[in-house]
Coordinates of C-alpha atoms in Angstrom, one line a residue:
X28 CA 47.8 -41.4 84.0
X29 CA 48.9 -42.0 80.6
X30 CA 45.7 -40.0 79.0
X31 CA 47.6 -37.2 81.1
X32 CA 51.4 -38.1 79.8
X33 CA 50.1 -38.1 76.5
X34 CA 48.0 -35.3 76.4
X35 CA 51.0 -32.9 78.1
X36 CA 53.6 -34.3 75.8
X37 CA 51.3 -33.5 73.1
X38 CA 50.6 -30.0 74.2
X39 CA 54.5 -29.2 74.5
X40 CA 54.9 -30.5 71.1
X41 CA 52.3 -28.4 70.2
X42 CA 54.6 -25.2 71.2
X43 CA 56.0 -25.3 67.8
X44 CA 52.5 -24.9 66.6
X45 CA 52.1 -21.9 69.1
X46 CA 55.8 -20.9 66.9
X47 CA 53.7 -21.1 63.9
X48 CA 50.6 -18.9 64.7
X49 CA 52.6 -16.4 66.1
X50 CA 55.0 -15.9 63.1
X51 CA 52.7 -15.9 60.8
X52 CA 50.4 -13.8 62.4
X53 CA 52.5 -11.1 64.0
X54 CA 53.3 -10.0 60.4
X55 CA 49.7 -8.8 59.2
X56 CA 50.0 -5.7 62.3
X57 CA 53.8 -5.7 61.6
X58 CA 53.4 -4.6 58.0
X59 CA 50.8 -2.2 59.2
X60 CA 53.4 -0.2 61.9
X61 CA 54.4 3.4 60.5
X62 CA 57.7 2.4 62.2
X63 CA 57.9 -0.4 59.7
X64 CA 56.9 1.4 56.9
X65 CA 59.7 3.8 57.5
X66 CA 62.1 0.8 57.4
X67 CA 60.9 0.1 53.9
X68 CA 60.9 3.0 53.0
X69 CA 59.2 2.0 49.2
X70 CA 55.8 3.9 50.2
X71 CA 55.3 3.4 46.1
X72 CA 55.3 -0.2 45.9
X73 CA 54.7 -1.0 49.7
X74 CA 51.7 -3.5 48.8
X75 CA 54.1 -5.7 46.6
X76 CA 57.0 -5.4 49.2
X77 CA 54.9 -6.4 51.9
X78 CA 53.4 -9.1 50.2
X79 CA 57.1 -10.0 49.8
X80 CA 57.4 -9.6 53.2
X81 CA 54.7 -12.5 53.7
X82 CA 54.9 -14.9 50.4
X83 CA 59.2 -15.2 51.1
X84 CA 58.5 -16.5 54.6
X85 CA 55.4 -19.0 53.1
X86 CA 58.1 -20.1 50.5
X87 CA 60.3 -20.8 53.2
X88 CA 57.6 -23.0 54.8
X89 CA 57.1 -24.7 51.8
X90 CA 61.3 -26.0 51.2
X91 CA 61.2 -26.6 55.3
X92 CA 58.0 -29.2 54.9
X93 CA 59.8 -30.9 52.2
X94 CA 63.3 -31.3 53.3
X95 CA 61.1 -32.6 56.6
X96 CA 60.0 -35.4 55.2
X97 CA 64.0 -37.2 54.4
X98 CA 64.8 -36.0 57.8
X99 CA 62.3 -37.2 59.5
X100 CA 62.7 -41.0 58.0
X101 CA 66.2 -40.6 58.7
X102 CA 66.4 -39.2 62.4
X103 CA 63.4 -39.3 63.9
X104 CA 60.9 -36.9 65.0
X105 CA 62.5 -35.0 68.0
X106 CA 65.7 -34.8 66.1
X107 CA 63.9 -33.0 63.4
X108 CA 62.1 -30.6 65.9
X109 CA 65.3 -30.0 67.2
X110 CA 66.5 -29.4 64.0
X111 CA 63.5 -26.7 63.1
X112 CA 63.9 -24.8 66.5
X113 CA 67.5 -24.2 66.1
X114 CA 66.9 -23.2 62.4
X115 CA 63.5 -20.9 64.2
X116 CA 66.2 -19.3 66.7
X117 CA 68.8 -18.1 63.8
X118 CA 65.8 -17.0 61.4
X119 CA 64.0 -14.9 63.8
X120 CA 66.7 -13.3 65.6
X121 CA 67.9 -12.0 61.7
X122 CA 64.4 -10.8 61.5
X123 CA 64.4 -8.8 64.7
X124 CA 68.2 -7.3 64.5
X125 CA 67.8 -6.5 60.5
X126 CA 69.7 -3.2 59.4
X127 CA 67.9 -3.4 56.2
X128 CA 64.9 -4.7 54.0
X129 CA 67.3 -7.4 52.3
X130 CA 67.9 -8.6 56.0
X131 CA 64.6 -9.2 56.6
X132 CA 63.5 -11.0 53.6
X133 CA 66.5 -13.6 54.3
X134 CA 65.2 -14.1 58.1
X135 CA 61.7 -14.7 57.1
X136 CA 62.7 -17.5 54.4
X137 CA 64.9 -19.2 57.2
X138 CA 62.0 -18.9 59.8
X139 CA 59.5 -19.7 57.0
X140 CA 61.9 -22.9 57.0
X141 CA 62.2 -23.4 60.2
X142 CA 58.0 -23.3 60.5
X143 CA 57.6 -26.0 57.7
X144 CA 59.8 -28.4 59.2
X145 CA 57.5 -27.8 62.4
X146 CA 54.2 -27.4 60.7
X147 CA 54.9 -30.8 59.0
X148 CA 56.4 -32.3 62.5
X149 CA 54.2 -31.6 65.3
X150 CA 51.0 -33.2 64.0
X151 CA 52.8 -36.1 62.4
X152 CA 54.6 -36.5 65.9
X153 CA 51.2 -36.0 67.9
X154 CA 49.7 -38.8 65.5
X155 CA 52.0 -41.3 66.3
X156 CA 51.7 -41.3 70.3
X157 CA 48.1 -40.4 70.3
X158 CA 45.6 -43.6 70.7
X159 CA 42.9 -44.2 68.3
X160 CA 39.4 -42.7 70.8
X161 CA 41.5 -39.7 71.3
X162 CA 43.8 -39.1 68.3
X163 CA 41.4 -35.8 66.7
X164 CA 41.7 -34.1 70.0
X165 CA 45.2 -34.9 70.2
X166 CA 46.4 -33.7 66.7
X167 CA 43.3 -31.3 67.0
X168 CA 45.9 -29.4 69.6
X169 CA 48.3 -28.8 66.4
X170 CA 45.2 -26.0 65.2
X171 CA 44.7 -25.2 68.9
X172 CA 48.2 -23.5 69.8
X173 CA 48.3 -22.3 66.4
X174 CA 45.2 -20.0 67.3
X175 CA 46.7 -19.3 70.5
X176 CA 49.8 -17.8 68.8
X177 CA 47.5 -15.8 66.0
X178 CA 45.9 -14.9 69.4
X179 CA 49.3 -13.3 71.3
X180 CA 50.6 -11.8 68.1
X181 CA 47.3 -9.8 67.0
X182 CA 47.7 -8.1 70.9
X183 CA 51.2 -7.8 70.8
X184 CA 51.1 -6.2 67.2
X185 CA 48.1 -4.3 68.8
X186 CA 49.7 -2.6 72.0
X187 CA 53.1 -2.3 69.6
X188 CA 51.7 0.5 68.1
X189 CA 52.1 2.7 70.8
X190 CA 55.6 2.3 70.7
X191 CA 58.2 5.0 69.2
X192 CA 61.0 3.6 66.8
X193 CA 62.0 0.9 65.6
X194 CA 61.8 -1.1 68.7
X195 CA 57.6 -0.7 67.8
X196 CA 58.6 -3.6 64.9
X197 CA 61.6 -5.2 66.5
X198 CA 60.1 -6.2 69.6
X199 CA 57.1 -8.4 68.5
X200 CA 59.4 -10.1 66.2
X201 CA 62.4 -10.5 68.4
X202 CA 59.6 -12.4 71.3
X203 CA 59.4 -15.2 68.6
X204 CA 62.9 -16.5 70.5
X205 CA 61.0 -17.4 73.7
X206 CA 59.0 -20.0 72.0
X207 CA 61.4 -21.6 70.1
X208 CA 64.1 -21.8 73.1
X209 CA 61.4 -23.3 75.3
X210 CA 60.5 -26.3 72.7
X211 CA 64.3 -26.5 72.5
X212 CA 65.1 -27.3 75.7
X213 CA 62.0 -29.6 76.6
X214 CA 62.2 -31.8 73.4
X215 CA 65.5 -33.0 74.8
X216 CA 63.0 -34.7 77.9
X217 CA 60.1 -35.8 75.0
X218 CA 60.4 -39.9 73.8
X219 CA 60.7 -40.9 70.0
X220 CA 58.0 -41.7 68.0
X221 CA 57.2 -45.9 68.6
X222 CA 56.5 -46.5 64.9
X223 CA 59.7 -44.4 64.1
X224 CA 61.7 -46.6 66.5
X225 CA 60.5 -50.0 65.3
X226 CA 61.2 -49.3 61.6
X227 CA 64.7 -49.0 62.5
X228 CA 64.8 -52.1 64.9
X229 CA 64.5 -50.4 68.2
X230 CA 62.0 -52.7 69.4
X231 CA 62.8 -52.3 73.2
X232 CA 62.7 -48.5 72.9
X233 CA 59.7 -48.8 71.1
X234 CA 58.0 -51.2 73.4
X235 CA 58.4 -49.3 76.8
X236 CA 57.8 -46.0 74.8
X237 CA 54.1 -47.7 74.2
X238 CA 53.7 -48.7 77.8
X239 CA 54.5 -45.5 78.8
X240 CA 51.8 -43.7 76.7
X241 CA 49.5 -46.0 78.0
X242 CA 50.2 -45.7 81.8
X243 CA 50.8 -48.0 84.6
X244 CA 47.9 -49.9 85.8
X245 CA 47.2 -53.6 85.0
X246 CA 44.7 -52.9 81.9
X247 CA 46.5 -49.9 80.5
X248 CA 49.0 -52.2 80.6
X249 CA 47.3 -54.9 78.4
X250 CA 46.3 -52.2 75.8
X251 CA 49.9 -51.2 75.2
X252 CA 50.4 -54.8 74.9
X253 CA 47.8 -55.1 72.3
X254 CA 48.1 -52.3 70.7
X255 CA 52.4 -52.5 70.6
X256 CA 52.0 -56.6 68.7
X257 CA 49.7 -54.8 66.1
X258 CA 51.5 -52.0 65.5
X259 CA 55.0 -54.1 65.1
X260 CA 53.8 -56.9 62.9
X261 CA 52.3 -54.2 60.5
X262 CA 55.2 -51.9 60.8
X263 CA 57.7 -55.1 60.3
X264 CA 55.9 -55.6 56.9
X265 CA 55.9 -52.6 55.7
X266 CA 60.1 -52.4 56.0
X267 CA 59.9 -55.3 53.9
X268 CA 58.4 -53.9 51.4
X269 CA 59.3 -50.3 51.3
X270 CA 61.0 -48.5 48.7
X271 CA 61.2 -45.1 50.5
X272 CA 60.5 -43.4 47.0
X273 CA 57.8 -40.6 46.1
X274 CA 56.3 -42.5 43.8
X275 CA 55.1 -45.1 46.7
X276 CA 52.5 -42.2 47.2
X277 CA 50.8 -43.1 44.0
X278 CA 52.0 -46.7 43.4
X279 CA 48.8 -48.3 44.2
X280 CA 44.9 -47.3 44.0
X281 CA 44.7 -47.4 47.6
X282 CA 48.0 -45.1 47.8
X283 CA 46.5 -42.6 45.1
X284 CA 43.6 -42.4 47.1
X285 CA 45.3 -41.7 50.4
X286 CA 47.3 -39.2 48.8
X287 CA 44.4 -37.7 47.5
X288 CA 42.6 -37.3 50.4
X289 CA 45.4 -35.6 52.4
X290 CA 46.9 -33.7 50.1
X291 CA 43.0 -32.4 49.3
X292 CA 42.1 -31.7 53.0
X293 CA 45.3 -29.3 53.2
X294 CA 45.1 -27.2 49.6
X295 CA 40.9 -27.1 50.3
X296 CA 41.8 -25.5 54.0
X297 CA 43.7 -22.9 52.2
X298 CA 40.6 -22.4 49.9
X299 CA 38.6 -21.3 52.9
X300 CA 40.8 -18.2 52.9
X301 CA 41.8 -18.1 56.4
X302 CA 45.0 -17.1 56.2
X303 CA 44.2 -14.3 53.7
X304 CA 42.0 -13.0 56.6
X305 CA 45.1 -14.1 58.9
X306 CA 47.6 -12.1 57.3
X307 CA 45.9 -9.1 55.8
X308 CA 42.9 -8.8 58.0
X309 CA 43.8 -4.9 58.6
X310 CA 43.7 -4.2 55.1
X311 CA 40.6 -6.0 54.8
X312 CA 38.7 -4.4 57.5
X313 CA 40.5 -0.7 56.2
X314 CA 38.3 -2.2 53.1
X315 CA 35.4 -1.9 54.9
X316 CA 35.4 1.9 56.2
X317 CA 37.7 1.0 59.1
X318 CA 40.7 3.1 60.6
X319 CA 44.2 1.6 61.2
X320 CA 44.1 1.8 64.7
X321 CA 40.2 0.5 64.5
X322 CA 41.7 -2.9 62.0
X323 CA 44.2 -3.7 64.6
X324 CA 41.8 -3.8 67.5
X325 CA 39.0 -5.6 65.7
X326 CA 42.0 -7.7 63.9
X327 CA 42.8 -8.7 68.0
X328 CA 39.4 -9.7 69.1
X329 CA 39.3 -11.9 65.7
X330 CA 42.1 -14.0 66.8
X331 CA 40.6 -15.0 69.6
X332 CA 37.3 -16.2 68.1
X333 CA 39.3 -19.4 66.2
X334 CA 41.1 -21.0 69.3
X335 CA 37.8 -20.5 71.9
X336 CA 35.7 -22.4 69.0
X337 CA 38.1 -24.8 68.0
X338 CA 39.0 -26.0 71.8
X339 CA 35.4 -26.7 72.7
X340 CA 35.3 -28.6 68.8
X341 CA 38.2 -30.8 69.3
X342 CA 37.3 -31.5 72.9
X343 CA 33.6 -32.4 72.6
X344 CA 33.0 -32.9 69.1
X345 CA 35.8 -34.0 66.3
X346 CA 36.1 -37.4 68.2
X347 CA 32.7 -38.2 68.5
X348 CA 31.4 -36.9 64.4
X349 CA 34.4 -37.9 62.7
X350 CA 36.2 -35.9 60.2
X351 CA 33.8 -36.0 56.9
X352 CA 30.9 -34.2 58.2
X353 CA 32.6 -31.4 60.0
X354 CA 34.6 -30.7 56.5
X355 CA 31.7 -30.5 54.3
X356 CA 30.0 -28.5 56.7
X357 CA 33.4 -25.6 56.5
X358 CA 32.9 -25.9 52.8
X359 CA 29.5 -25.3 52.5
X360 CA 29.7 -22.4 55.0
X361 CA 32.2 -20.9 53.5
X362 CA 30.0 -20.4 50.1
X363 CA 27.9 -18.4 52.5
X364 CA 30.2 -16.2 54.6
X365 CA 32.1 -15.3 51.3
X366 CA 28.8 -14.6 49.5
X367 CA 27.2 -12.1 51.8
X368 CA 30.4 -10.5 52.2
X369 CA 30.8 -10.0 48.7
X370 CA 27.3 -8.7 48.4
X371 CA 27.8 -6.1 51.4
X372 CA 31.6 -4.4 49.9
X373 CA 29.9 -4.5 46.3
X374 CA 26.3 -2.9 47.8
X375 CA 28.3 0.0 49.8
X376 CA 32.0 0.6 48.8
X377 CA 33.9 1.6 51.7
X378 CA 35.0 4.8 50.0
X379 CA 31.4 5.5 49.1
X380 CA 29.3 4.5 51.7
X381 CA 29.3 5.2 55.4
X382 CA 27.0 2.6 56.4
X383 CA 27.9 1.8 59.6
X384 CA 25.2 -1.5 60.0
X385 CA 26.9 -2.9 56.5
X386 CA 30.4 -2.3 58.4
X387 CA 29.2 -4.3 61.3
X388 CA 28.4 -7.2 59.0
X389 CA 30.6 -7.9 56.9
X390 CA 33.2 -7.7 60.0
X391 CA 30.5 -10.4 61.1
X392 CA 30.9 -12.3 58.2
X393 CA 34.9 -12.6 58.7
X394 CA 34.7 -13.4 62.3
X395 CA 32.2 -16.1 61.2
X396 CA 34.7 -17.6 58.8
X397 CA 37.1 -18.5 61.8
X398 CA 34.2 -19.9 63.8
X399 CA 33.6 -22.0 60.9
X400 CA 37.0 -23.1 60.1
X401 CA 37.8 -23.5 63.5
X402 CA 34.9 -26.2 63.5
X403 CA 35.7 -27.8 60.2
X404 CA 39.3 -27.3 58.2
X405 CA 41.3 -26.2 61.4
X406 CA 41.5 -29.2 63.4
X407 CA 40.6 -31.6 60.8
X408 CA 42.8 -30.9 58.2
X409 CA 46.0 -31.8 60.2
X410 CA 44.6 -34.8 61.5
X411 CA 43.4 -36.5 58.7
X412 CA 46.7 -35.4 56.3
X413 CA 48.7 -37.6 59.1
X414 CA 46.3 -40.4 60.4
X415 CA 45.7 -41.5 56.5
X416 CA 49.0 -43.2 54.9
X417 CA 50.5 -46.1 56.6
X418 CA 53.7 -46.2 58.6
X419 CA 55.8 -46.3 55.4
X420 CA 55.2 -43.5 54.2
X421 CA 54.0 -41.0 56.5
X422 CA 56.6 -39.1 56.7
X423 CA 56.5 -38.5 53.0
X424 CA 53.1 -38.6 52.9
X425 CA 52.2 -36.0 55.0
X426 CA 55.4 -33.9 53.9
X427 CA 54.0 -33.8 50.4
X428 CA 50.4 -32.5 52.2
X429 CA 51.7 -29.9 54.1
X430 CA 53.8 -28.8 51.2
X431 CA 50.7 -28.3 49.2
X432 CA 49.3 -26.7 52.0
X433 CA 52.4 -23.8 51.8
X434 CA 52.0 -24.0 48.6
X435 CA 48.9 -22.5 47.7
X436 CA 49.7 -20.3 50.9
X437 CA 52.2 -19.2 49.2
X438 CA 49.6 -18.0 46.3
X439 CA 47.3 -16.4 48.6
X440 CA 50.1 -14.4 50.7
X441 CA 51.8 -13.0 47.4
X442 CA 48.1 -12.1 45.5
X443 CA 45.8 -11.1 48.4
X444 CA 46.8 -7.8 49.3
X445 CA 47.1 -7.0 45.5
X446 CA 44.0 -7.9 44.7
X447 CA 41.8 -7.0 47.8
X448 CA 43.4 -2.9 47.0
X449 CA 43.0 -3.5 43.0
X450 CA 39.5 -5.5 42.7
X451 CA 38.4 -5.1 46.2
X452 CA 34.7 -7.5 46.4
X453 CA 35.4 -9.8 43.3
X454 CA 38.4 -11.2 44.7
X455 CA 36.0 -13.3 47.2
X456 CA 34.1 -14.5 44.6
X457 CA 37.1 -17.0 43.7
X458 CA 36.6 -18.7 47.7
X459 CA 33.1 -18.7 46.6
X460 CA 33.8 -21.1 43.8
X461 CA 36.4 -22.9 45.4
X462 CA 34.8 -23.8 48.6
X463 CA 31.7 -24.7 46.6
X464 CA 33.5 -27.3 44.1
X465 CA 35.3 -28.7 47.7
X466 CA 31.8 -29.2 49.1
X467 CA 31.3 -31.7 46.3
X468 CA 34.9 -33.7 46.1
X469 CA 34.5 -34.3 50.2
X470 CA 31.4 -35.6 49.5
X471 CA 31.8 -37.9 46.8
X472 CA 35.6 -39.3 47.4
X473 CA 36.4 -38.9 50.9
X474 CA 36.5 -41.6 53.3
X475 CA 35.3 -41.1 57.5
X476 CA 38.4 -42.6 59.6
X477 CA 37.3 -41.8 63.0
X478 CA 37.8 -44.4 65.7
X479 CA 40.4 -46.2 63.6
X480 CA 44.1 -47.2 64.3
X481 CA 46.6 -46.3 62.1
X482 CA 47.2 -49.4 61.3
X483 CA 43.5 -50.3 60.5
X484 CA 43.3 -47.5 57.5
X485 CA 45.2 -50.1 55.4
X486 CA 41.7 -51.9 55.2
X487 CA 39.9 -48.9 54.6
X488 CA 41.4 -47.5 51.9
X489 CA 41.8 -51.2 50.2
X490 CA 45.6 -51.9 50.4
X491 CA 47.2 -54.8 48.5
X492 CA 49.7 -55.8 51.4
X493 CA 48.8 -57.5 53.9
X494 CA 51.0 -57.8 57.1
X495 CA 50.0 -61.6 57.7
X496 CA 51.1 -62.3 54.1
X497 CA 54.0 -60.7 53.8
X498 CA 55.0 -61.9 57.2
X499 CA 54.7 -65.2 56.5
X500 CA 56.7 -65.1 52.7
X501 CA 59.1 -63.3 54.6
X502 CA 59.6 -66.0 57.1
X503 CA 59.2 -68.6 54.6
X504 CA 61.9 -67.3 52.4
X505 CA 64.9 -66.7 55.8
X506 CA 64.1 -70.4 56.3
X507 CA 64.3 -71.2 52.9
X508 CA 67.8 -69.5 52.5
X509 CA 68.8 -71.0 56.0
X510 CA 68.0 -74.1 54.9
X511 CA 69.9 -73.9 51.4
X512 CA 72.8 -72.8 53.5
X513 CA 72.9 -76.2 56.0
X514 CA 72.9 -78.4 52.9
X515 CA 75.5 -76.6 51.6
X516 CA 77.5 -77.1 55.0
X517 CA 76.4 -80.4 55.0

């Protein structure tokens, strides 16, 4: 019963993921409407508007993760996914009732906020109630319903198309509502976080949160027992010593190292290039001898390749390999997709060649990039950015990561259009090198924390504190100063 509780609470959190996919994936058919286009109306610089279009609503992300972090320490998780849904509900609705391009940009940097707050949320959230055997399926959702939304906005971009107006672009952003009002209205039913709620001395709260995760017979019962006394005395020591500063990120080697390692897994996802094929995969298949109406249809069946591969990954597999392996695996993969499709654009140039069999491939190659992200970054870059840093800073922690994360989105949304019309095959030659120098940093420096709790990574990554220790000192020194103040009575 509780593998159900949590797993359902999880998924429901996991709407805001869904909120994620689909806004940032309705705008690579959005930008491609004629209806749209007209709205512009800039046909001369419509590449660089567009990719303004896309890179304001990343920046947006980018703010919303880091303001995230402070509110997250300071009200809890539901608060703050309250917080981003209400934010969600203003920015879209500006996006879908714009009267002009200025409009627009303003509602995509408040829903870009609204989505980092979320993007940064949700997994951090899912982390903290999920138990250790099931924790990469768990968090693995985050990547799940963020396919499913890529999934619903490619067909809803897709059968938009056929519409007359400007309802043919208002429409597919105005559905964004219906998400964000439904994870509204349930996150007032979902429980805090347990760590959150012992760090600010809601034991209680925190205890029968724990037992409720964990269900109701007698051995669940003596898990959540178990697990709630290990989590509390480690959580308790960490207050004592916490300075709630950035710098606590790098204070330490062990720190550095986490902070490595999760701020790497994010940037090195965004290195696979996904979301350039996310949000520009029209113009990229256009690239490749395709029509408009042919690059919204293929762009469709694409987004549905990701969330088949990555539910049967995080079901059946992340749990059971671990996190390292599937990682360098994506990398290495990656070298290869990337190479062969720069071999087949440079070989026959869309506006040169009619090949039809070279078409075929390279559209191969792009749908095997998702397989192979799907099976590698996807999943395992959201769990691993939140399950590393210790209760402390997690918040901050995994803040900074996703920040880095939009951050280099940010990049690739602003440049990738650009360069795919200006330089057209050499621009993949950079994910060539990229995903080839990752292969080798995952490698060498990263550490496998499958099967761990999070309160066990502070022995993997070689922290100075220990929770016994500073438990005791702490003790040690209240009876110290209770003592001193009975003599002074006395």
């Amino acid at each position: 019963m509780g593998q159900v509780y949590n797993i359902s609470l999880a998924i429901f959190c996991a709407i805001g993921s869904f909120l994620f996919g689909y806004d940032s994936g309705i705008i690579s058919s959005v930008i491609t409407l004629p209806a749209f286009k007209s709205f512009v109306n800039n046909p001369k610089n419509y590449d660089s508007l567009s990719g303004a279009v896309v890179s304001t609503f990343t920046g947006g992300c980018f703010f919303g993760a880091a303001t995230a972090g402070w509110t997250n320490d300071k009200f809890g998780r539901i608060r703050t996914v309250q917080l981003g849904v209400i934010i969600a509900l203003w920015g879209c609705a500006m996006q879908s009732g714009a009267n002009n391009f200025a409009c627009m940009l303003i509602g995509r940097i408040v829903a870009g906020f609204a989505i980092g707050v979320l993007s940064m949320t949700v997994p951090l959230y899912n982390t903290e109630i999920a138990p250790p055997k099931y924790r990469g399926f768990i968090v693995g959702l985050t990547q799940q319903m963020i396919g499913i939304g890529f999934i619903v906005a490619n067909w809803v971009g897709y059968g938009c198309q056929f519409l007359k107006g400007n309802v043919q672009w208002r429409l597919p952003l105005g559905l964004q509502l219906a998400p964000a009002a439904l994870l509204l209205l349930g996150s007032f039913f979902m429980p805090q976080s347990p760590r959150w709620l012992l760090e600010h001395d809601r034991d209680d709260e925190a205890r029968r949160v724990v037992h409720t995760l964990h269900g109701s017979s007698a051995s669940a019962q003596e898990e959540a027992d178990v697990e709630f006394a290990e989590m509390r005395e480690t959580i308790k020591a960490e207050v004592l010593v916490r300075s709630r500063s950035i710098t606590d990120l790098w204070a330490t080697r062990g720190m550095l190292r986490r902070t490595f390692v999760a701020v790497g897994v994010q940037v090195f996802g965004q290195f696979s290039g996904i979301n350039v094929i996310n949000y520009f995969g029209p113009s990229m298949y256009r690239a490749l001898g395709l029509s408009a109406g042919q690059s919204l249809l293929v762009q469709g069946i694409y987004g549905a390749v990701g969330p088949i591969t990555n539910f049967f990954f995080i079901t059946l597999i992340l749990d059971t390999v671990g996190r390292k392996k599937p990682l360098m695996f994506g990398a290495g993969s990656f070298v290869v997709t990337y190479s062969v499709l720069t071999a087949i654009v440079a070989s026959f140039p869309p506006d040169e060649s009619t090949n039809l069999a070279a078409q075929r491939a390279g559209i191969a190659m792009i749908f095997l990039t998702s397989i192979f992200f799907s099976l590698s970054f996807g999943p395992v870059s959201w769990v691993l950015a939140s399950e590393v840093f210790p209760t402390r800073t997690r918040s901050i922690g995994t803040s900074v990561a996703t920040c880095a994360n939009w951050a280099f989105n940010v990049l690739f949304s602003q440049v990738s259009n650009i360069a795919i019309t200006n330089i057209s095959w050499r621009y993949y030659l950079v994910f060539i090198v990229l995903n080839a120098i990752d292969f080798i940093i995952i490698g060498l420096f990263f550490p496998e924390t499958k099967g761990l709790t999070l309160e066990q990574m502070a022995e993997l990554f070689g922290d100075e504190v220990d929770a016994h220790d500073v438990l005791q000192c702490a003790a040690a020194h209240e009876k110290l100063n209770h003592d001193h103040l009975e003599t002074e009575k006395a």
